[in-house]
mmCIF file of C-alpha atoms in Angstrom:
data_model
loop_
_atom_site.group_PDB
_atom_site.id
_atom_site.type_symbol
_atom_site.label_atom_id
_atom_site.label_comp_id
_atom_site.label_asym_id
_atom_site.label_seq_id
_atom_site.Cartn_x
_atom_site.Cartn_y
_atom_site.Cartn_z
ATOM 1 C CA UNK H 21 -0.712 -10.910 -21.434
ATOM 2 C CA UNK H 22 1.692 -8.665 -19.741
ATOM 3 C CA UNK H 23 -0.557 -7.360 -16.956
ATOM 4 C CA UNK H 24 -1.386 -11.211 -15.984
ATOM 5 C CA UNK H 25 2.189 -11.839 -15.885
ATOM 6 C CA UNK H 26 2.303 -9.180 -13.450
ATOM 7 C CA UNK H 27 -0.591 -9.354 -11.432
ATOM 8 C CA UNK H 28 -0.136 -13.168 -11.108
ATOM 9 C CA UNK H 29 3.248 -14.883 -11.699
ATOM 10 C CA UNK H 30 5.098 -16.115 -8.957
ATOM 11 C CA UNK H 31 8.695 -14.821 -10.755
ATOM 12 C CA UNK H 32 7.115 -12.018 -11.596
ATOM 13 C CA UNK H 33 6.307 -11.813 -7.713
ATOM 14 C CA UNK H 34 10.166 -11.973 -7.061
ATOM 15 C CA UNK H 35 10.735 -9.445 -9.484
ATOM 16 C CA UNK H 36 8.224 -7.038 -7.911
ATOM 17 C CA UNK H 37 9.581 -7.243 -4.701
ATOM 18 C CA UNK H 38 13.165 -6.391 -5.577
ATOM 19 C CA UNK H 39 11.508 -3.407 -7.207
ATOM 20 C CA UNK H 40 9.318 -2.684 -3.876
ATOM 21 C CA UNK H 41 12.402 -2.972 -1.669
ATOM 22 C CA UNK H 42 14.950 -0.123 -3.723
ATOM 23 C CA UNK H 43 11.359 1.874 -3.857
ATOM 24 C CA UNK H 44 10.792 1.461 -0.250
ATOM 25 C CA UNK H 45 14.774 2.131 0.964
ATOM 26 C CA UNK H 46 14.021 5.208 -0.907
ATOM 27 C CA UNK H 47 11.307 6.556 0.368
ATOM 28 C CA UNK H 48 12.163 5.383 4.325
ATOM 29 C CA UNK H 49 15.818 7.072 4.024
ATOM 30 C CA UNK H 50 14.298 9.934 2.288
ATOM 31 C CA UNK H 51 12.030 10.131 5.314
ATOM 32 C CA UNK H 52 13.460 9.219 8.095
ATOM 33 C CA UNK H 53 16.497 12.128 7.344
ATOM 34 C CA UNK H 54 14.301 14.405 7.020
ATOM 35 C CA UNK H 55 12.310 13.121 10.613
ATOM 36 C CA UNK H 56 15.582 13.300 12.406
ATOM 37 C CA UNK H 57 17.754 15.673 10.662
ATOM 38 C CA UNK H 58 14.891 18.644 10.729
ATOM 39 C CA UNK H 59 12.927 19.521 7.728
ATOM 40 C CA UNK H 60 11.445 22.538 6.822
ATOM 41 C CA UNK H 61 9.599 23.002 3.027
ATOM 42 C CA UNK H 62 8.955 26.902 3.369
ATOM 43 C CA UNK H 63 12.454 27.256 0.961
ATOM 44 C CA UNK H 64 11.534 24.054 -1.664
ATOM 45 C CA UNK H 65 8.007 25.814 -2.196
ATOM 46 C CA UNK H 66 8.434 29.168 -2.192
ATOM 47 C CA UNK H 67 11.129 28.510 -4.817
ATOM 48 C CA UNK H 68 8.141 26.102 -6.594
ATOM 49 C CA UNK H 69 6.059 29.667 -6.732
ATOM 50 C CA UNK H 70 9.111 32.080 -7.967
ATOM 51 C CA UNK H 71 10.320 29.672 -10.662
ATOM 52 C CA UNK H 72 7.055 27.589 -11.417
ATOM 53 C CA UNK H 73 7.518 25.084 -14.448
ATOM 54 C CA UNK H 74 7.523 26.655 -17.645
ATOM 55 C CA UNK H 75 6.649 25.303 -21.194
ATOM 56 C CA UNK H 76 9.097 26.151 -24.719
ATOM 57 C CA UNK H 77 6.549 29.587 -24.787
ATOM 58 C CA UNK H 78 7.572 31.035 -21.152
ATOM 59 C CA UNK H 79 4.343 30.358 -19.685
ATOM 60 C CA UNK H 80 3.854 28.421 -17.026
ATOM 61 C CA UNK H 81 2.562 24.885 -17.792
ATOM 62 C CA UNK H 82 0.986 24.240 -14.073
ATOM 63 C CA UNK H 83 -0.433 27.314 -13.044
ATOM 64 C CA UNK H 84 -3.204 25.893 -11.059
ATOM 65 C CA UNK H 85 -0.525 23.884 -9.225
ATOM 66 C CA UNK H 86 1.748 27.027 -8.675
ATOM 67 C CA UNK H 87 -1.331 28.461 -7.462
ATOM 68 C CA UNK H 88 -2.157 25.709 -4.769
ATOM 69 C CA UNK H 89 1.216 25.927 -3.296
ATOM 70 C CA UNK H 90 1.020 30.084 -2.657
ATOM 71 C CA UNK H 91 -2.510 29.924 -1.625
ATOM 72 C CA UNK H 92 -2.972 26.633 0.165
ATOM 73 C CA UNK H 93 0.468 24.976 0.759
ATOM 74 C CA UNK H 94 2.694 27.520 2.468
ATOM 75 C CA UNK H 95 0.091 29.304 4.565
ATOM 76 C CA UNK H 96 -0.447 25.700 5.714
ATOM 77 C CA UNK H 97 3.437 24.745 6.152
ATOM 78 C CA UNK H 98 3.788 23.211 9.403
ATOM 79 C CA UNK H 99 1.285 20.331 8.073
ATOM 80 C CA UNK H 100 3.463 20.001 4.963
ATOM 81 C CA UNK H 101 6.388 19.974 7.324
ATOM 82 C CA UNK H 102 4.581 17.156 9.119
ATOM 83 C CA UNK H 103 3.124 15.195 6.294
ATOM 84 C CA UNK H 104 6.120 14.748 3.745
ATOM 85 C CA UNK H 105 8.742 13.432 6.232
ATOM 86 C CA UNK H 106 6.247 10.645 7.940
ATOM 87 C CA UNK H 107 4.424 10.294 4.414
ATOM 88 C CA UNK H 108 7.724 9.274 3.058
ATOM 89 C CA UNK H 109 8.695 7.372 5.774
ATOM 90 C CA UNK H 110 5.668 5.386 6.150
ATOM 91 C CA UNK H 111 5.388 4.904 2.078
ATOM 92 C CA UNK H 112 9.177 3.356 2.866
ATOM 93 C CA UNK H 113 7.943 1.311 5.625
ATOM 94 C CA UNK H 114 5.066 0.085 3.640
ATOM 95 C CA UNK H 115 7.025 -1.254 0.582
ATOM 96 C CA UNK H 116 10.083 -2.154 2.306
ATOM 97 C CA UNK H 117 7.706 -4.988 4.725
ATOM 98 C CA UNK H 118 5.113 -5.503 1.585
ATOM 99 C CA UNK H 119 2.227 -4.681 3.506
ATOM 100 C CA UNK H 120 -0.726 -2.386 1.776
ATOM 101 C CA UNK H 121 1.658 -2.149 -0.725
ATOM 102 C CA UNK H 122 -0.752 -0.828 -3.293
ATOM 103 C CA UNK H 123 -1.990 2.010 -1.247
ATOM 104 C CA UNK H 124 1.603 2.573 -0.224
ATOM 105 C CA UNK H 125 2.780 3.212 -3.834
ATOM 106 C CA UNK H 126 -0.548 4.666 -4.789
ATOM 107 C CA UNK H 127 0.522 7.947 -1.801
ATOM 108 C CA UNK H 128 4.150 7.362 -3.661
ATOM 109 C CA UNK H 129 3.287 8.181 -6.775
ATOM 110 C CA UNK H 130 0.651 10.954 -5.601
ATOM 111 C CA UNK H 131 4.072 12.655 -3.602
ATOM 112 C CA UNK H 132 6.009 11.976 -7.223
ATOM 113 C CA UNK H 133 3.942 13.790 -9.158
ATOM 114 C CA UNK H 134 3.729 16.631 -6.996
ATOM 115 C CA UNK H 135 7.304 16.884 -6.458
ATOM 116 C CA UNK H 136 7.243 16.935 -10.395
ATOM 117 C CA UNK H 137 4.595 19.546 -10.761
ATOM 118 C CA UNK H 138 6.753 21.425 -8.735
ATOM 119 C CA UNK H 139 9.755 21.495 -11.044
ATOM 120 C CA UNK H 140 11.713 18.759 -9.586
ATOM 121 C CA UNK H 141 13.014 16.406 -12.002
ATOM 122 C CA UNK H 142 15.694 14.291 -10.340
ATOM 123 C CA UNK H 143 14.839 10.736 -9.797
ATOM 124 C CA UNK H 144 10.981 11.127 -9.955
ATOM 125 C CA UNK H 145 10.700 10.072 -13.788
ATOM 126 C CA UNK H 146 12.146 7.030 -13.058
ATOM 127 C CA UNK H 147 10.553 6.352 -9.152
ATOM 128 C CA UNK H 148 6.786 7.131 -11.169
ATOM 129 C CA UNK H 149 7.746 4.349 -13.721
ATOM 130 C CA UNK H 150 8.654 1.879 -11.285
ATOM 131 C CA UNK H 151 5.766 2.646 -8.785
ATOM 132 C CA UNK H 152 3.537 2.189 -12.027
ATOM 133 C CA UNK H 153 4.381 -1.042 -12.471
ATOM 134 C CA UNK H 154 4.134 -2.032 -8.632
ATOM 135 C CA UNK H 155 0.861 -0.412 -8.622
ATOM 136 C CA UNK H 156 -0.615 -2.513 -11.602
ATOM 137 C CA UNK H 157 0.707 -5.878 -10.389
ATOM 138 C CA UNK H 158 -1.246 -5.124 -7.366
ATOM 139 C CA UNK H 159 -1.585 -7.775 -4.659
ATOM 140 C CA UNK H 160 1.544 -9.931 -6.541
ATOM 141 C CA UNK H 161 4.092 -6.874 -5.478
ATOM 142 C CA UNK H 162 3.121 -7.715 -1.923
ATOM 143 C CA UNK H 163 3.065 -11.316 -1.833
ATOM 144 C CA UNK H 164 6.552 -12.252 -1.009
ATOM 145 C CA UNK H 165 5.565 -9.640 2.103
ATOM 146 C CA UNK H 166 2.616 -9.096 5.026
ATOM 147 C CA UNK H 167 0.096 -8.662 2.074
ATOM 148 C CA UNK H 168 -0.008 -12.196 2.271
ATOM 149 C CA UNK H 169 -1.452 -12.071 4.950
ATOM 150 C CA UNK H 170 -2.961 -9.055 5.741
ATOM 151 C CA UNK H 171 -4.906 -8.357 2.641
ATOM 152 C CA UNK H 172 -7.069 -11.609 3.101
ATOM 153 C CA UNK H 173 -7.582 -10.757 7.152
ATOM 154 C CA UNK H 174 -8.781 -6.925 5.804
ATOM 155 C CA UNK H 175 -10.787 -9.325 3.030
ATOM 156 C CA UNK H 176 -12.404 -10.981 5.779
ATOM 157 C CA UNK H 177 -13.124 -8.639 7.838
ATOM 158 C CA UNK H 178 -14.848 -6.180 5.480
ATOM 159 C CA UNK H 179 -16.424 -8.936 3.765
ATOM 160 C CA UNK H 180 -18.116 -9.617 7.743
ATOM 161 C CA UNK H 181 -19.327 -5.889 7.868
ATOM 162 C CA UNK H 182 -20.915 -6.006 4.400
ATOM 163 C CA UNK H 183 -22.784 -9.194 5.423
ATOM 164 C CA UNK H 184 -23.954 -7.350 8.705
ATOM 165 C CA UNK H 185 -24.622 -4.189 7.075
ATOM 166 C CA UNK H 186 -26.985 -5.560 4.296
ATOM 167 C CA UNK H 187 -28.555 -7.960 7.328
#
């Protein structure tokens, strides 16, 4: 009952989109200071890898995530450095206008948790509950946006290559 009120209700639609729109100033401000204000993530993860998230025993909870960040993520930095600012920036873009709004907060939530994984608590617990909901509404947290228009033009047109590809 709930999840049709969200994936289909046209309040629920309004509701949605105030939630996409403080999601989206997020992310795009988040982004676009680190774009022009320089950003480098060599301190935030090597600080990840010395003081990795730790459970009430002292071990560490995400030791296979620790592990990707010293073995994949800082010998790789510059593409981090690259990735995170525009990432956030085009996650902002994309709920802030409505458009691919579920694959925007989809990449949101993917950057939340690993922020998360990482140790950082701050305002992610509450950004992954929010981006859950926009997420399961789906198309209705994009229609009061260009979803309503561009999800039934990408519709179209990958319905056309289906046809042509099974022709």
């Amino acid at each position: 009952m709930f999840n049709h009120f969200l994936r289909e209700n046209k309040i629920s639609a309004a509701i949605l989109t105030i939630i996409r729109l403080y999601l989206g100033y997020a992310w795009f401000t988040a982004g676009f200071h680190k774009i022009t204000g320089g950003f480098d993530a060599s301190g935030f993860l090597k600080g990840a890898i010395a003081n990795p998230v730790k459970g009430p025993d002292g071990n560490m909870v995400y030791s296979w995530y620790a592990h990707f960040l010293e073995s994949f993520a800082l010998p790789n930095i510059d593409v981090f450095n690259f990735i995170v600012p525009w990432g956030e920036t085009l996650i902002g873009l994309g709920l802030m206008l409505g458009c691919l709004t579920t694959a925007a907060m989809f990449f949101g939530l993917v950057m939340n948790f690993s922020f998360f994984l990482a140790g950082t608590v701050s305002h992610n617990p509450t950004d992954i509950f929010l981006g859950f909901i926009i997420l399961t509404a789906g198309y209705n947290a994009g229609r009061i946006g260009l979803d309503r228009w561009v999800v039934p033009f990408i519709s179209k047109k990958v319905g056309k290559n289906k046809a042509k590809a099974t022709a």
